[in-house]
Each structure stands twice: as structure tokens, then as C-alpha cells.
Amino acid sequence: QVQLVESGGGLAQPGGSLRLSCAASGGTFNLWNMGWFRRAPGKEREFVSVITTTGDHAYCTDSVKGRFTISRDNAKNTVYLQMEKLKPEDTAVYYCVVAETITGWGVSDYDYWGQGTQVTVSS
């Protein structure tokens, strides 16, 4: 059974930083493309970033380019999201996701989901 456990969320000030982690189990991690989605209050889930199996390629949504960096450690079965220059509009529940094949940026393009971790950006 696939399990994705996010950690690292919390409260940050505008301009601050947080690093999210997602520990994966129940499958072959180095065959999974790993990513992050988020859901802000009152909004639909939206794609944030994804990294390929070997970490050679990564994609992210325009609103986080230059501020968020996705990375992975296949030896630890863990994917990270380093978030810098946080803004209040980054406040959301962040979900770790798996795509066996990257087919797009929609919710239905991702096969497994974690429970989410709350990130709140506020002064």
C-alpha cells in the first residue's frame, strides 16, 4: 500500500522560508515521478511542481518559479519542496503526489496522494 507522509508545514512570515518533506513507501520510489499540489482556502487544488524519477527534470507553476525548488533523495525515498520568499497567497494545504507517468498538471494525472500539510504565511 502506497503511503505518502508530508511534514515540515507550519507558520511562516512573508518573505520567510519553509521546507516540506514527503516520505514515501509501499512502492518503488525511484520509478515514481514525485510532485506537490496545494489547495488554498476556498479554491481548487492546483499543481505546484513535479520532479522526474532521476531528478533530471523538474517543472513548476509560474506563480512559484524562482521561489520554490523541488528535489528528491532516492536513497531516502523522500521528496522535498524548498519554499523561499513566501507570500500570503502561498497559504494552503500542500499535498505530496505520485505520477507513474507524467501526463499533465491536473488532479487526475496523479496516482497517489498524501494527507497534506498546512502552510500558513502571515505576519
mmCIF file of C-alpha atoms in Angstrom:
data_model
loop_
_atom_site.group_PDB
_atom_site.id
_atom_site.type_symbol
_atom_site.label_atom_id
_atom_site.label_comp_id
_atom_site.label_asym_id
_atom_site.label_seq_id
_atom_site.Cartn_x
_atom_site.Cartn_y
_atom_site.Cartn_z
ATOM 1 C CA GLN A 1 0.000 0.000 0.000
ATOM 2 C CA VAL A 2 1.390 3.354 -1.063
ATOM 3 C CA GLN A 3 1.898 5.817 1.759
ATOM 4 C CA LEU A 4 2.982 9.426 1.397
ATOM 5 C CA VAL A 5 3.650 11.296 4.617
ATOM 6 C CA GLU A 6 4.231 15.033 4.432
ATOM 7 C CA SER A 7 5.975 17.091 7.091
ATOM 8 C CA GLY A 8 7.518 20.494 7.531
ATOM 9 C CA GLY A 9 4.462 22.685 7.271
ATOM 10 C CA GLY A 10 3.711 25.454 9.714
ATOM 11 C CA LEU A 11 3.576 29.199 10.109
ATOM 12 C CA ALA A 12 5.987 31.463 8.287
ATOM 13 C CA GLN A 13 6.221 35.206 7.900
ATOM 14 C CA PRO A 14 6.001 36.841 4.492
ATOM 15 C CA GLY A 15 9.430 36.644 2.902
ATOM 16 C CA GLY A 16 10.313 33.633 5.027
ATOM 17 C CA SER A 17 11.146 30.052 4.156
ATOM 18 C CA LEU A 18 9.923 26.548 4.826
ATOM 19 C CA ARG A 19 10.987 23.136 3.605
ATOM 20 C CA LEU A 20 8.406 20.441 3.112
ATOM 21 C CA SER A 21 9.338 16.774 3.082
ATOM 22 C CA CYS A 22 7.417 13.759 1.873
ATOM 23 C CA ALA A 23 8.452 10.256 2.861
ATOM 24 C CA ALA A 24 7.142 7.587 0.502
ATOM 25 C CA SER A 25 6.678 3.872 0.984
ATOM 26 C CA GLY A 26 4.804 0.943 -0.484
ATOM 27 C CA GLY A 27 6.344 1.051 -3.930
ATOM 28 C CA THR A 28 9.486 1.562 -5.945
ATOM 29 C CA PHE A 29 10.305 5.175 -5.228
ATOM 30 C CA ASN A 30 12.874 5.599 -7.964
ATOM 31 C CA LEU A 31 10.247 4.665 -10.565
ATOM 32 C CA TRP A 32 7.884 7.403 -9.417
ATOM 33 C CA ASN A 33 7.696 10.955 -10.600
ATOM 34 C CA MET A 34 7.079 12.952 -7.418
ATOM 35 C CA GLY A 35 5.285 16.235 -7.029
ATOM 36 C CA TRP A 36 3.357 18.705 -4.967
ATOM 37 C CA PHE A 37 -0.094 20.198 -5.228
ATOM 38 C CA ARG A 38 -1.740 22.733 -2.949
ATOM 39 C CA ARG A 39 -5.240 23.825 -2.038
ATOM 40 C CA ALA A 40 -5.753 27.353 -0.771
ATOM 41 C CA PRO A 41 -8.821 28.192 1.311
ATOM 42 C CA GLY A 42 -11.902 28.280 -0.877
ATOM 43 C CA LYS A 43 -10.020 27.202 -4.006
ATOM 44 C CA GLU A 44 -9.464 24.072 -6.011
ATOM 45 C CA ARG A 45 -6.318 22.020 -5.771
ATOM 46 C CA GLU A 46 -3.585 23.333 -8.052
ATOM 47 C CA PHE A 47 -0.361 21.907 -9.372
ATOM 48 C CA VAL A 48 2.818 23.286 -7.799
ATOM 49 C CA SER A 49 5.764 21.244 -9.002
ATOM 50 C CA VAL A 50 6.912 17.816 -10.171
ATOM 51 C CA ILE A 51 10.289 16.124 -10.490
ATOM 52 C CA THR A 52 11.140 13.183 -12.677
ATOM 53 C CA THR A 53 12.295 9.793 -11.410
ATOM 54 C CA THR A 54 16.001 10.547 -11.583
ATOM 55 C CA GLY A 55 15.663 14.204 -10.660
ATOM 56 C CA ASP A 56 16.972 15.315 -14.049
ATOM 57 C CA HIS A 57 13.940 17.424 -14.852
ATOM 58 C CA ALA A 58 11.534 19.480 -12.798
ATOM 59 C CA TYR A 59 8.532 21.587 -13.656
ATOM 60 C CA CYS A 60 6.651 24.143 -11.630
ATOM 61 C CA THR A 61 3.757 26.503 -11.941
ATOM 62 C CA ASP A 62 4.534 30.102 -12.875
ATOM 63 C CA SER A 63 3.475 31.561 -9.546
ATOM 64 C CA VAL A 64 6.286 29.776 -7.673
ATOM 65 C CA LYS A 65 9.090 29.969 -10.235
ATOM 66 C CA GLY A 66 12.228 31.427 -8.730
ATOM 67 C CA ARG A 67 10.914 30.853 -5.206
ATOM 68 C CA PHE A 68 10.180 27.120 -4.809
ATOM 69 C CA THR A 69 12.590 24.292 -5.578
ATOM 70 C CA ILE A 70 11.681 20.634 -5.728
ATOM 71 C CA SER A 71 14.290 17.941 -5.118
ATOM 72 C CA ARG A 72 14.452 14.280 -4.205
ATOM 73 C CA ASP A 73 16.684 11.801 -2.451
ATOM 74 C CA ASN A 74 16.100 8.344 -3.880
ATOM 75 C CA ALA A 75 18.221 6.751 -1.164
ATOM 76 C CA LYS A 76 15.818 8.117 1.450
ATOM 77 C CA ASN A 77 12.603 7.708 -0.560
ATOM 78 C CA THR A 78 11.919 11.363 0.110
ATOM 79 C CA VAL A 79 10.933 14.369 -1.956
ATOM 80 C CA TYR A 80 11.350 17.946 -0.782
ATOM 81 C CA LEU A 81 9.867 21.322 -1.571
ATOM 82 C CA GLN A 82 12.071 24.225 -0.540
ATOM 83 C CA MET A 83 9.929 27.350 -0.370
ATOM 84 C CA GLU A 84 11.560 30.774 -0.266
ATOM 85 C CA LYS A 85 10.221 34.324 -0.342
ATOM 86 C CA LEU A 86 6.889 33.093 0.895
ATOM 87 C CA LYS A 87 3.802 35.179 0.254
ATOM 88 C CA PRO A 88 0.421 35.185 1.997
ATOM 89 C CA GLU A 89 -1.086 33.713 -1.170
ATOM 90 C CA ASP A 90 1.081 30.623 -0.676
ATOM 91 C CA THR A 91 -1.101 29.754 2.316
ATOM 92 C CA ALA A 92 -2.580 26.348 1.553
ATOM 93 C CA VAL A 93 -2.600 22.680 2.373
ATOM 94 C CA TYR A 94 0.274 21.121 0.446
ATOM 95 C CA TYR A 95 -0.075 17.582 -0.866
ATOM 96 C CA CYS A 96 2.629 15.186 -1.949
ATOM 97 C CA VAL A 97 1.714 13.257 -5.089
ATOM 98 C CA VAL A 98 2.973 10.442 -7.288
ATOM 99 C CA ALA A 99 2.700 10.156 -11.044
ATOM 100 C CA GLU A 100 3.799 6.840 -12.533
ATOM 101 C CA THR A 101 3.916 8.702 -15.832
ATOM 102 C CA ILE A 102 3.829 12.481 -16.196
ATOM 103 C CA THR A 103 0.812 13.176 -18.398
ATOM 104 C CA GLY A 104 -0.126 16.657 -17.246
ATOM 105 C CA TRP A 105 -0.731 19.029 -14.405
ATOM 106 C CA GLY A 106 -4.266 18.151 -13.428
ATOM 107 C CA VAL A 107 -5.517 16.364 -10.341
ATOM 108 C CA SER A 108 -6.456 13.274 -12.373
ATOM 109 C CA ASP A 109 -2.920 12.998 -13.763
ATOM 110 C CA TYR A 110 -1.577 11.914 -10.366
ATOM 111 C CA ASP A 111 -1.992 8.436 -8.982
ATOM 112 C CA TYR A 112 -1.392 8.692 -5.247
ATOM 113 C CA TRP A 113 -1.853 11.495 -2.726
ATOM 114 C CA GLY A 114 -0.684 12.222 0.786
ATOM 115 C CA GLN A 115 -2.892 13.642 3.514
ATOM 116 C CA GLY A 116 -1.401 17.110 3.255
ATOM 117 C CA THR A 117 0.437 19.555 5.474
ATOM 118 C CA GLN A 118 -0.733 23.066 6.284
ATOM 119 C CA VAL A 119 1.398 26.051 5.335
ATOM 120 C CA THR A 120 0.316 29.440 6.630
ATOM 121 C CA VAL A 121 2.088 32.630 5.621
ATOM 122 C CA SER A 122 1.142 35.528 7.843
ATOM 123 C CA SER A 123 2.682 38.311 9.868
#
